Structure formats: structure tokens, C-alpha cells
Amino acid sequence: MAHRDQTQLNPVDTHPVMLGSLVPPSGVKPLNFSPGPTSLAAEVEAAIKALFDAERMCSMYLSHRSPEFLDILASVVQRCRVAMEIPDQYEILCMHGGGHGQFAAVPLNLCPKGDEKATYLVNGTWSKRALSEASKYCRPIVVSSENPDGTFTHNPSFAHLDPESRYVYLCSNETVNGIEMHQLPKLGIKAPLVVDASSDFSTKPIDWVGCNVGVLYACASKNLGHPGVTLCVIRKDLLGTPSKHCPGVLCYTTNVREGNLWNTIATFNVEVINIYLQWLIAQGGVHEMERRSIAKSAMVYNLIDSSEGFYGTPISDPSIRSRMNVPFDVAGGDEETTRDFLIQGWERGIVGLRTLTPFGVGKYLRASLYNGVSEHQVEVLASFMAGFMKAARAKRAYP
Ligand SMILES: *Cc1c(COP(=O)(O)O)cnc(C)c1O
């Protein structure tokens, strides 16, 4: 599939990096800037490996109803509550189905009749996908910032939202487009916020009550662990009225009632989140993650902004630039220079800048700077980018 997509773009280019490979030449240590799934911090990876040497059985084989696993599950919920300062009026679930499962779960849980109005703020590819899935289960009101050419470069207006909406949906970090809400908006209407925080959860604090958050979810594969589990935070007053068509596996009410064990939970992936959160708290918590995210993304944006056009990024307004995913082009998207850039980076272990997405490849590369990417790794990337620019300018007389 991936191979076919790529050959359409460029029928002859079979260099691994042009096919989206994440494996650098043998002997070179990978620096993974992939948009997800992605590497976890080295300490987290080491702790996961150690699970297999531990005396107790690793959660991969533990019954989800055993006391050992129940301890792990309780610990995830507790650590998540502490790390993200989640008030008691919210339930925390580890669910199946990924972000896409939640695109459907949200209306199926919040719109019992199936024709209720729900406002969708669309500021990029993921919120657009969520909207298309939700339109099967509710009556979406669309507030979109899509440009006529299909790109997204700003947020839609938050003014004059329909007060009768059951909820207002938004994506706090558009992973593909590079647009982030560094703080959630305070909309001043009764309808609760529903937030897709799949790619920015745990990287900045959340004002749960002040911003009227009703539901927030994050698939684990960017900033929490590995694919296979999705963290959902649900305000208790929104439980109890799912659509009768809501599958049990996506139903917040059923899963809360059954202590998150209505069916077999993804035991191992849940334990990975437990280790991840333990690491995050030990590092200084979400405020430290935010400090690092600001520092890491500034290294890349500063380099782009001072490159006099050699590198470009589509989002000009710094207040909405994503700290997680930095899209950039090389020499205005020039194919040969971009290819040189990718191959030279790959030779140094820099991988994941060009991955295949369901939304196509496009001219932009993307550096994803999740919590698992260290400040030092971003320094290596920025210094490679600076060196490449210098060499390319010397060779080809770029402006
Ligand atoms: C990755 C991502 C998703 C998709 O999640 P799946 O687990 O692949 O279904 C949804 N929303 C955002 C913002 C993402 O970054």
C-alpha cells in the first residue's frame, strides 16, 4: 500500500528514506522524529525491556482481572490524575479503538437520539476526519478554517458558536498541519468542550474546569506509549445517556460501570503508560514537559525563521505553531534538494521526517518533537539543518 502510494509520486525512487523507512544504515543509531507511533524516552524503553526479566509475570501475560494487573490499572489512573491535575469529577478510562474509535465514540456517547447538533471546529486533517465520522451519529455544525486550496494555516473563529450544541469539538494539536492551541479556549457557552489531544496530551497543563472540558482523549502512540490503547477523560455528568446504538466497547458509561474491565483491556500497553507516567512525573511533570517542548520547537523554528527562505514553514503565526510537529520545506520544496536533505539526514540516523500519511506526502517534511525526543536530539537535528543549508548554499548559490 505504502509502496504503491510512493511510486505514484515518484516512479523510480526506491531509496529507503524516500519510501518512509525509519531504519538508518546499519550501525547508525536512529534519531526518531516520526509523527507516531514513535520512540519513547530511553529510560522508558529500558524499563519496558526490564519487564521481561522481572520476577513477576509481565503484564503481557497477566490476566486483566488479577490483583497484579488491577494494581497497574489503578496506578495508571492515579498517576494520570496527579500528572495532569485531573479533578475528581472526571473518570479516566483506557479504551480500545484508537483516535478513530473516539471520532465515533464521542457522538455515540453524547448524542442519544443521533440527530443532535454538535459544533465541529475544523483546523486540520484530523478534526476534518473526526467530523466526517461523527456525521454518521449526530448533526454536525461545521466551523472550518480550511483554505480554498485545501490547506489549513489558522484556527477558525470561536465567536458566535451555536449555544444549542451538545458539545464543541476541537483538536488541540493538528499533527499533520502543525497547528496547536497552546491553551484550550474558554468559549463561554454552556456546551462542554470535547478535545482530541492525541498528539499533545501530557505536554502542557490543562484547565479542565475553567475551559469546561467534557471529554478529552488521546491515543497513546504519540505522547503516552504505544498504539493499542486510548486514554479518555470523561466528566461524570456526561455519563448515562449513550445512544442505544453505541457499541459496548466504545461506551463510556458501560466501561466506567465495569471498572474499565468490560472486556479485555490492552494489558501490556496499559503498563507501558504506567511506566511512561512514572518517568514523566520523575522528570518534573507536565510543566517540565511544556518547558522542554517550548525549548525544542524554538530551536527548529528559529533556524527556519533565520534561514532567509531556505527553510519554510506553513504556519506564520507563532502563537499557533505546533510545538509537537514542525512542518517545513527545504529550498521551497525543490525535489532534488529535499531528497539530498533526507538522505544525508538518514545517513546520520535522522529518520521519520518524511512519513506516508493517509493525507498524502505533500512538499512539507515534518519534525515531530514528542516528550520522548530529548533536547539533545533536537540540537542534533537543528545543527544538521544548519550545516546542510550552508553546504547547499555554497554549492548552488541559493539566496
Ligand atoms: C494520530 C492521531 C489520530 C489517529 O489516531 P489512531 O490511533 O490512529 O486512530 C487522531 N487524532 C490526532 C490528533 C492524531 O495525531
CSV table of C-alpha atoms and ligand atoms in Angstrom, one decimal:
chain,number,residue,atom,x,y,z
A,1,MET,CA,0.0,0.0,0.0
A,2,ALA,CA,2.6,2.5,1.2
A,3,HIS,CA,4.8,1.4,-1.7
A,4,ARG,CA,2.2,2.0,-4.3
A,5,ASP,CA,1.4,5.5,-3.0
A,6,GLN,CA,5.1,6.3,-3.1
A,7,THR,CA,5.6,5.0,-6.6
A,8,GLN,CA,2.8,7.2,-7.8
A,9,LEU,CA,4.7,10.2,-6.5
A,10,ASN,CA,8.0,9.2,-8.0
A,11,PRO,CA,8.1,6.0,-10.0
A,12,VAL,CA,11.9,5.4,-9.8
A,13,ASP,CA,12.8,6.4,-6.3
A,14,THR,CA,13.3,3.4,-4.1
A,15,HIS,CA,15.8,4.8,-1.6
A,16,PRO,CA,14.6,3.6,1.8
A,17,VAL,CA,14.2,7.1,3.2
A,18,MET,CA,12.0,8.1,0.2
A,19,LEU,CA,9.8,5.1,1.0
A,20,GLY,CA,9.3,6.3,4.5
A,21,SER,CA,11.7,3.8,6.1
A,22,LEU,CA,12.7,4.5,9.7
A,23,VAL,CA,15.8,2.3,9.6
A,24,PRO,CA,19.1,4.2,9.1
A,25,PRO,CA,22.2,2.5,7.6
A,26,SER,CA,23.4,-0.4,9.8
A,27,GLY,CA,25.5,0.7,12.7
A,28,VAL,CA,23.9,4.2,12.9
A,29,LYS,CA,21.8,4.9,15.9
A,30,PRO,CA,18.3,6.2,14.9
A,31,LEU,CA,17.0,9.6,16.0
A,32,ASN,CA,13.3,9.2,15.5
A,33,PHE,CA,11.4,12.3,14.6
A,34,SER,CA,8.4,10.3,13.3
A,35,PRO,CA,4.9,11.6,13.9
A,36,GLY,CA,3.8,8.4,15.5
A,37,PRO,CA,4.0,5.7,16.7
A,38,THR,CA,7.3,7.0,17.9
A,39,SER,CA,10.2,6.2,20.3
A,40,LEU,CA,9.7,6.7,24.0
A,41,ALA,CA,12.4,8.2,26.2
A,42,ALA,CA,15.4,6.0,26.6
A,43,GLU,CA,14.7,5.4,30.3
A,44,VAL,CA,11.1,4.3,29.5
A,45,GLU,CA,12.3,1.9,26.8
A,46,ALA,CA,14.8,0.4,29.2
A,47,ALA,CA,12.1,-0.1,31.9
A,48,ILE,CA,9.9,-1.8,29.4
A,49,LYS,CA,12.6,-4.2,28.4
A,50,ALA,CA,13.2,-4.9,32.1
A,51,LEU,CA,9.6,-6.1,32.5
A,52,PHE,CA,10.6,-9.3,30.8
A,53,ASP,CA,13.3,-10.0,33.3
A,54,ALA,CA,11.2,-9.2,36.3
A,55,GLU,CA,10.2,-11.9,38.8
A,56,ARG,CA,6.6,-11.3,38.5
A,57,MET,CA,4.9,-12.0,35.2
A,58,CYS,CA,4.9,-9.2,32.7
A,59,SER,CA,1.5,-7.7,32.0
A,60,MET,CA,1.6,-9.1,28.5
A,61,TYR,CA,0.6,-12.4,30.1
A,62,LEU,CA,-1.2,-11.2,33.3
A,63,SER,CA,-5.0,-11.7,33.5
A,64,HIS,CA,-6.7,-8.4,33.3
A,65,ARG,CA,-8.6,-9.4,36.4
A,66,SER,CA,-5.6,-10.5,38.5
A,67,PRO,CA,-4.7,-8.4,41.6
A,68,GLU,CA,-1.3,-7.7,40.0
A,69,PHE,CA,-2.9,-6.1,36.9
A,70,LEU,CA,-5.6,-4.3,38.9
A,71,ASP,CA,-2.7,-2.6,40.8
A,72,ILE,CA,-1.2,-1.5,37.4
A,73,LEU,CA,-4.5,-0.1,36.2
A,74,ALA,CA,-5.2,1.8,39.5
A,75,SER,CA,-1.7,3.2,39.3
A,76,VAL,CA,-2.2,4.5,35.7
A,77,VAL,CA,-5.4,6.2,36.7
A,78,GLN,CA,-3.8,7.7,39.8
A,79,ARG,CA,-0.6,8.9,38.0
A,80,CYS,CA,-2.6,10.3,35.2
A,81,ARG,CA,-4.8,12.2,37.7
A,82,VAL,CA,-1.7,13.6,39.5
A,83,ALA,CA,0.4,14.4,36.4
A,84,MET,CA,-2.4,16.1,34.6
A,85,GLU,CA,-4.2,17.6,37.7
A,86,ILE,CA,-7.5,16.0,36.7
A,87,PRO,CA,-10.3,16.8,39.2
A,88,ASP,CA,-12.4,14.2,40.9
A,89,GLN,CA,-15.5,14.9,38.8
A,90,TYR,CA,-13.7,13.2,35.9
A,91,GLU,CA,-13.4,9.5,35.1
A,92,ILE,CA,-10.3,8.1,33.4
A,93,LEU,CA,-10.6,5.1,31.0
A,94,CYS,CA,-8.1,3.2,28.9
A,95,MET,CA,-10.1,2.3,25.8
A,96,HIS,CA,-9.8,0.4,22.6
A,97,GLY,CA,-10.1,1.7,19.0
A,98,GLY,CA,-7.6,4.5,18.9
A,99,GLY,CA,-8.3,8.1,18.0
A,100,HIS,CA,-10.6,6.9,15.2
A,101,GLY,CA,-12.6,4.9,17.6
A,102,GLN,CA,-13.2,8.1,19.6
A,103,PHE,CA,-14.3,10.0,16.5
A,104,ALA,CA,-17.4,7.7,16.6
A,105,ALA,CA,-17.5,7.2,20.4
A,106,VAL,CA,-18.0,10.9,21.1
A,107,PRO,CA,-21.3,11.4,19.3
A,108,LEU,CA,-22.4,7.9,20.2
A,109,ASN,CA,-22.0,8.7,23.9
A,110,LEU,CA,-23.2,12.3,23.9
A,111,CYS,CA,-26.0,12.3,21.4
A,112,PRO,CA,-28.6,9.7,22.4
A,113,LYS,CA,-31.0,10.4,19.6
A,114,GLY,CA,-28.5,10.7,16.8
A,115,ASP,CA,-29.7,13.9,15.3
A,116,GLU,CA,-28.5,16.4,18.0
A,117,LYS,CA,-26.4,19.4,16.9
A,118,ALA,CA,-22.7,19.3,17.7
A,119,THR,CA,-20.2,22.0,16.7
A,120,TYR,CA,-17.0,20.9,15.0
A,121,LEU,CA,-14.2,23.3,14.9
A,122,VAL,CA,-12.1,22.1,12.0
A,123,ASN,CA,-8.5,23.4,11.8
A,124,GLY,CA,-6.7,20.5,10.1
A,125,THR,CA,-6.8,17.0,8.8
A,126,TRP,CA,-7.7,15.1,12.0
A,127,SER,CA,-10.6,17.3,13.0
A,128,LYS,CA,-11.9,17.0,9.5
A,129,ARG,CA,-11.7,13.2,9.7
A,130,ALA,CA,-13.4,13.3,13.1
A,131,LEU,CA,-16.2,15.4,11.6
A,132,SER,CA,-16.8,13.0,8.7
A,133,GLU,CA,-17.0,10.1,11.1
A,134,ALA,CA,-19.3,12.0,13.5
A,135,SER,CA,-21.7,12.9,10.8
A,136,LYS,CA,-23.0,9.3,10.9
A,137,TYR,CA,-24.1,9.8,14.5
A,138,CYS,CA,-25.1,13.4,15.1
A,139,ARG,CA,-25.9,16.6,13.2
A,140,PRO,CA,-22.6,18.5,13.0
A,141,ILE,CA,-22.3,22.2,12.6
A,142,VAL,CA,-19.1,22.9,10.9
A,143,VAL,CA,-16.8,25.9,11.7
A,144,SER,CA,-13.8,25.4,9.5
A,145,SER,CA,-10.7,27.3,8.7
A,146,GLU,CA,-9.8,25.3,5.6
A,147,ASN,CA,-8.3,27.5,2.8
A,148,PRO,CA,-9.7,27.2,-0.7
A,149,ASP,CA,-6.7,25.1,-1.7
A,150,GLY,CA,-7.4,22.6,1.0
A,151,THR,CA,-4.6,23.7,3.4
A,152,PHE,CA,-5.0,24.8,7.0
A,153,THR,CA,-2.9,27.7,8.3
A,154,HIS,CA,-5.1,29.2,11.1
A,155,ASN,CA,-7.8,28.4,13.5
A,156,PRO,CA,-11.5,29.1,12.8
A,157,SER,CA,-13.2,31.8,14.8
A,158,PHE,CA,-14.5,30.8,18.2
A,159,ALA,CA,-17.1,33.6,18.3
A,160,HIS,CA,-20.9,33.0,17.7
A,161,LEU,CA,-20.9,29.3,18.3
A,162,ASP,CA,-24.4,27.6,18.4
A,163,PRO,CA,-25.5,27.7,22.0
A,164,GLU,CA,-27.7,24.6,21.5
A,165,SER,CA,-24.8,22.3,20.5
A,166,ARG,CA,-24.5,19.2,22.7
A,167,TYR,CA,-20.7,19.9,22.6
A,168,VAL,CA,-18.0,21.8,20.8
A,169,TYR,CA,-15.4,19.5,19.3
A,170,LEU,CA,-11.8,20.6,18.6
A,171,CYS,CA,-8.3,19.1,18.1
A,172,SER,CA,-5.8,20.8,20.3
A,173,ASN,CA,-2.8,19.8,18.1
A,174,GLU,CA,-3.3,19.2,14.4
A,175,THR,CA,-0.4,16.7,14.0
A,176,VAL,CA,-0.2,16.9,10.2
A,177,ASN,CA,-0.8,20.6,9.7
A,178,GLY,CA,1.3,21.9,12.6
A,179,ILE,CA,-1.4,24.0,14.3
A,180,GLU,CA,-1.6,23.9,18.1
A,181,MET,CA,-3.7,25.5,20.7
A,182,HIS,CA,-1.1,26.2,23.4
A,183,GLN,CA,-4.1,26.7,25.8
A,184,LEU,CA,-7.6,25.5,25.3
A,185,PRO,CA,-10.1,28.2,24.6
A,186,LYS,CA,-12.7,29.4,27.1
A,187,LEU,CA,-15.7,29.6,24.8
A,188,GLY,CA,-18.2,31.0,27.4
A,189,ILE,CA,-21.1,28.8,26.3
A,190,LYS,CA,-22.8,26.0,28.1
A,191,ALA,CA,-21.8,23.2,25.8
A,192,PRO,CA,-18.8,21.3,27.0
A,193,LEU,CA,-15.5,21.0,25.0
A,194,VAL,CA,-14.6,17.7,23.5
A,195,VAL,CA,-10.9,17.6,22.8
A,196,ASP,CA,-8.7,15.4,20.6
A,197,ALA,CA,-5.4,15.7,22.4
A,198,SER,CA,-3.9,12.6,20.8
A,199,SER,CA,-0.6,14.4,19.9
A,200,ASP,CA,-0.2,16.9,22.7
A,201,PHE,CA,-1.6,15.2,25.8
A,202,SER,CA,1.0,15.3,28.7
A,203,THR,CA,3.0,18.1,27.1
A,204,LYS,CA,1.2,21.1,28.7
A,205,PRO,CA,-1.2,21.6,31.6
A,206,ILE,CA,-5.0,21.6,31.0
A,207,ASP,CA,-7.5,23.9,32.7
A,208,TRP,CA,-10.2,21.2,33.0
A,209,VAL,CA,-12.9,23.2,34.8
A,210,GLY,CA,-12.0,26.7,33.6
A,211,CYS,CA,-12.3,25.6,29.9
A,212,ASN,CA,-15.4,23.4,30.5
A,213,VAL,CA,-13.8,20.2,29.3
A,214,GLY,CA,-16.4,17.5,29.0
A,215,VAL,CA,-14.4,14.8,27.2
A,216,LEU,CA,-10.7,14.6,26.3
A,217,TYR,CA,-9.0,11.7,24.7
A,218,ALA,CA,-5.5,10.8,23.5
A,219,CYS,CA,-4.4,7.8,21.6
A,220,ALA,CA,-1.3,6.5,23.3
A,221,SER,CA,1.1,6.3,20.3
A,222,LYS,CA,2.4,9.9,20.4
A,223,ASN,CA,2.9,11.1,23.9
A,224,LEU,CA,1.9,8.2,26.2
A,225,GLY,CA,3.1,4.9,25.0
A,226,HIS,CA,2.4,2.5,22.1
A,227,PRO,CA,-0.6,2.1,19.9
A,228,GLY,CA,-3.4,-0.1,21.2
A,229,VAL,CA,-4.8,2.0,23.9
A,230,THR,CA,-6.5,5.4,24.1
A,231,LEU,CA,-6.8,7.4,27.2
A,232,CYS,CA,-10.2,9.0,27.8
A,233,VAL,CA,-11.1,11.5,30.4
A,234,ILE,CA,-14.8,12.0,30.8
A,235,ARG,CA,-16.8,14.4,33.1
A,236,LYS,CA,-19.2,12.3,35.2
A,237,ASP,CA,-22.3,14.4,34.4
A,238,LEU,CA,-21.9,13.3,30.7
A,239,LEU,CA,-22.3,9.6,31.6
A,240,GLY,CA,-25.5,7.7,31.5
A,241,THR,CA,-27.1,8.8,28.2
A,242,PRO,CA,-25.4,7.0,25.3
A,243,SER,CA,-27.2,6.2,22.1
A,244,LYS,CA,-28.7,2.8,22.1
A,245,HIS,CA,-26.5,2.1,19.1
A,246,CYS,CA,-23.3,2.8,20.9
A,247,PRO,CA,-21.2,-0.4,20.9
A,248,GLY,CA,-20.3,-1.6,24.4
A,249,VAL,CA,-16.6,-1.4,23.7
A,250,LEU,CA,-16.9,2.4,22.9
A,251,CYS,CA,-19.4,3.2,25.6
A,252,TYR,CA,-18.1,5.4,28.4
A,253,THR,CA,-21.0,4.5,30.7
A,254,THR,CA,-20.5,0.7,30.3
A,255,ASN,CA,-16.8,0.9,30.8
A,256,VAL,CA,-16.9,3.2,33.8
A,257,ARG,CA,-19.6,0.9,35.4
A,258,GLU,CA,-17.4,-2.2,34.8
A,259,GLY,CA,-14.2,-0.6,36.2
A,260,ASN,CA,-12.7,-0.5,32.8
A,261,LEU,CA,-12.8,-4.3,32.5
A,262,TRP,CA,-16.0,-4.8,30.5
A,263,ASN,CA,-13.8,-6.7,28.0
A,264,THR,CA,-10.1,-7.5,28.0
A,265,ILE,CA,-8.2,-4.3,28.3
A,266,ALA,CA,-4.8,-3.9,26.5
A,267,THR,CA,-2.9,-5.0,29.5
A,268,PHE,CA,0.7,-4.6,28.2
A,269,ASN,CA,0.0,-1.2,26.6
A,270,VAL,CA,-1.6,0.0,29.8
A,271,GLU,CA,1.5,-1.0,31.8
A,272,VAL,CA,3.6,1.0,29.3
A,273,ILE,CA,1.6,4.1,30.0
A,274,ASN,CA,2.2,3.4,33.7
A,275,ILE,CA,5.9,3.4,33.2
A,276,TYR,CA,5.7,6.4,31.0
A,277,LEU,CA,3.8,8.4,33.5
A,278,GLN,CA,6.2,7.4,36.3
A,279,TRP,CA,9.0,8.7,34.1
A,280,LEU,CA,7.1,11.9,33.3
A,281,ILE,CA,6.4,12.7,37.0
A,282,ALA,CA,10.0,12.0,37.9
A,283,GLN,CA,11.3,14.3,35.2
A,284,GLY,CA,9.3,17.2,36.8
A,285,GLY,CA,5.9,16.6,35.4
A,286,VAL,CA,3.8,18.3,32.8
A,287,HIS,CA,5.2,21.7,33.5
A,288,GLU,CA,8.7,20.4,32.7
A,289,MET,CA,7.4,18.7,29.6
A,290,GLU,CA,6.0,22.1,28.5
A,291,ARG,CA,9.3,23.9,29.1
A,292,ARG,CA,11.1,21.2,27.0
A,293,SER,CA,8.5,21.4,24.3
A,294,ILE,CA,8.9,25.2,24.0
A,295,ALA,CA,12.7,24.9,24.0
A,296,LYS,CA,12.8,22.1,21.5
A,297,SER,CA,10.4,23.6,19.0
A,298,ALA,CA,12.1,27.0,19.3
A,299,MET,CA,15.4,25.5,18.1
A,300,VAL,CA,13.8,24.4,14.9
A,301,TYR,CA,11.5,27.4,14.3
A,302,ASN,CA,14.3,29.8,15.0
A,303,LEU,CA,16.5,28.1,12.5
A,304,ILE,CA,13.7,28.1,9.9
A,305,ASP,CA,12.9,31.8,10.5
A,306,SER,CA,16.5,32.9,10.3
A,307,SER,CA,17.2,30.8,7.1
A,308,GLU,CA,16.1,33.6,4.8
A,309,GLY,CA,13.7,31.3,3.0
A,310,PHE,CA,16.0,28.3,2.6
A,311,TYR,CA,13.6,26.5,5.0
A,312,GLY,CA,10.0,27.5,5.2
A,313,THR,CA,7.1,26.6,7.5
A,314,PRO,CA,3.4,27.0,6.5
A,315,ILE,CA,2.2,28.5,9.8
A,316,SER,CA,3.3,32.1,10.1
A,317,ASP,CA,1.6,33.0,13.4
A,318,PRO,CA,3.9,31.9,16.2
A,319,SER,CA,1.0,31.8,18.7
A,320,ILE,CA,-0.5,28.7,16.9
A,321,ARG,CA,2.7,27.0,15.7
A,322,SER,CA,2.8,23.4,16.9
A,323,ARG,CA,5.5,22.6,19.5
A,324,MET,CA,4.9,18.9,18.7
A,325,ASN,CA,5.0,18.7,14.9
A,326,VAL,CA,7.1,21.2,12.9
A,327,PRO,CA,6.3,21.1,9.2
A,328,PHE,CA,9.0,22.5,7.0
A,329,ASP,CA,10.1,22.6,3.4
A,330,VAL,CA,13.7,22.6,2.0
A,331,ALA,CA,14.6,25.1,-0.7
A,332,GLY,CA,11.0,25.9,-1.4
A,333,GLY,CA,10.2,22.2,-1.8
A,334,ASP,CA,12.8,21.6,-4.6
A,335,GLU,CA,12.7,17.9,-5.1
A,336,GLU,CA,16.4,17.2,-5.6
A,337,THR,CA,17.5,19.3,-2.6
A,338,THR,CA,14.8,17.7,-0.5
A,339,ARG,CA,16.0,14.3,-1.5
A,340,ASP,CA,19.6,15.2,-0.7
A,341,PHE,CA,18.5,16.5,2.7
A,342,LEU,CA,16.6,13.4,3.6
A,343,ILE,CA,19.3,11.0,2.5
A,344,GLN,CA,22.1,13.0,4.3
A,345,GLY,CA,19.9,13.1,7.5
A,346,TRP,CA,19.3,9.4,7.2
A,347,GLU,CA,23.0,8.7,6.9
A,348,ARG,CA,23.3,10.4,10.3
A,349,GLY,CA,20.4,8.4,11.8
A,350,ILE,CA,17.8,11.2,11.4
A,351,VAL,CA,14.6,9.4,10.4
A,352,GLY,CA,10.9,10.0,10.4
A,353,LEU,CA,10.9,13.5,8.8
A,354,ARG,CA,9.0,12.2,5.8
A,355,THR,CA,6.4,9.5,6.5
A,356,LEU,CA,3.5,8.5,4.5
A,357,THR,CA,0.1,9.7,5.8
A,358,PRO,CA,-3.4,9.0,4.8
A,359,PHE,CA,-3.4,12.6,3.7
A,360,GLY,CA,-0.6,12.2,1.1
A,361,VAL,CA,3.0,13.3,1.2
A,362,GLY,CA,3.0,16.9,0.0
A,363,LYS,CA,6.0,19.2,-0.1
A,364,TYR,CA,6.4,19.5,3.6
A,365,LEU,CA,8.6,17.4,5.8
A,366,ARG,CA,7.8,17.2,9.5
A,367,ALA,CA,9.9,17.0,12.6
A,368,SER,CA,7.9,15.6,15.5
A,369,LEU,CA,9.2,16.5,18.9
A,370,TYR,CA,7.2,14.5,21.4
A,371,ASN,CA,8.2,14.0,25.0
A,372,GLY,CA,10.3,11.0,24.0
A,373,VAL,CA,12.6,13.2,21.9
A,374,SER,CA,15.3,14.8,24.0
A,375,GLU,CA,16.6,18.4,23.8
A,376,HIS,CA,19.9,17.0,22.7
A,377,GLN,CA,18.3,15.0,19.8
A,378,VAL,CA,16.7,18.2,18.6
A,379,GLU,CA,20.1,20.0,18.8
A,380,VAL,CA,21.5,17.3,16.5
A,381,LEU,CA,18.6,17.9,14.1
A,382,ALA,CA,19.0,21.7,14.2
A,383,SER,CA,22.7,21.5,13.7
A,384,PHE,CA,22.3,19.1,10.7
A,385,MET,CA,19.8,21.5,9.2
A,386,ALA,CA,22.1,24.5,9.6
A,387,GLY,CA,25.1,22.6,8.1
A,388,PHE,CA,23.0,21.3,5.2
A,389,MET,CA,21.8,24.8,4.4
A,390,LYS,CA,25.4,26.2,4.5
A,391,ALA,CA,26.7,23.5,2.2
A,392,ALA,CA,23.8,23.7,-0.2
A,393,ARG,CA,24.2,27.5,-0.5
A,394,ALA,CA,27.9,27.2,-1.1
A,395,LYS,CA,27.2,24.6,-3.9
A,396,ARG,CA,24.3,26.1,-5.7
A,397,ALA,CA,24.2,29.7,-4.8
A,398,TYR,CA,20.7,29.7,-3.1
A,399,PRO,CA,19.7,33.1,-2.0
B,1,LIG,C1,-2.6,10.1,15.3
B,1,LIG,C2,-3.8,10.9,15.6
B,1,LIG,C3,-5.1,10.4,15.5
B,1,LIG,C4,-5.3,8.9,15.0
B,1,LIG,O1,-5.3,8.0,16.0
B,1,LIG,P1,-5.4,6.4,15.7
B,1,LIG,O2,-5.0,5.9,17.0
B,1,LIG,O3,-4.5,6.2,14.5
B,1,LIG,O4,-6.8,6.2,15.3
B,1,LIG,C5,-6.2,11.2,15.8
B,1,LIG,N1,-6.0,12.4,16.1
B,1,LIG,C6,-4.8,13.0,16.2
B,1,LIG,C7,-4.7,14.5,16.6
B,1,LIG,C8,-3.7,12.3,15.9
B,1,LIG,O5,-2.5,12.9,16.0
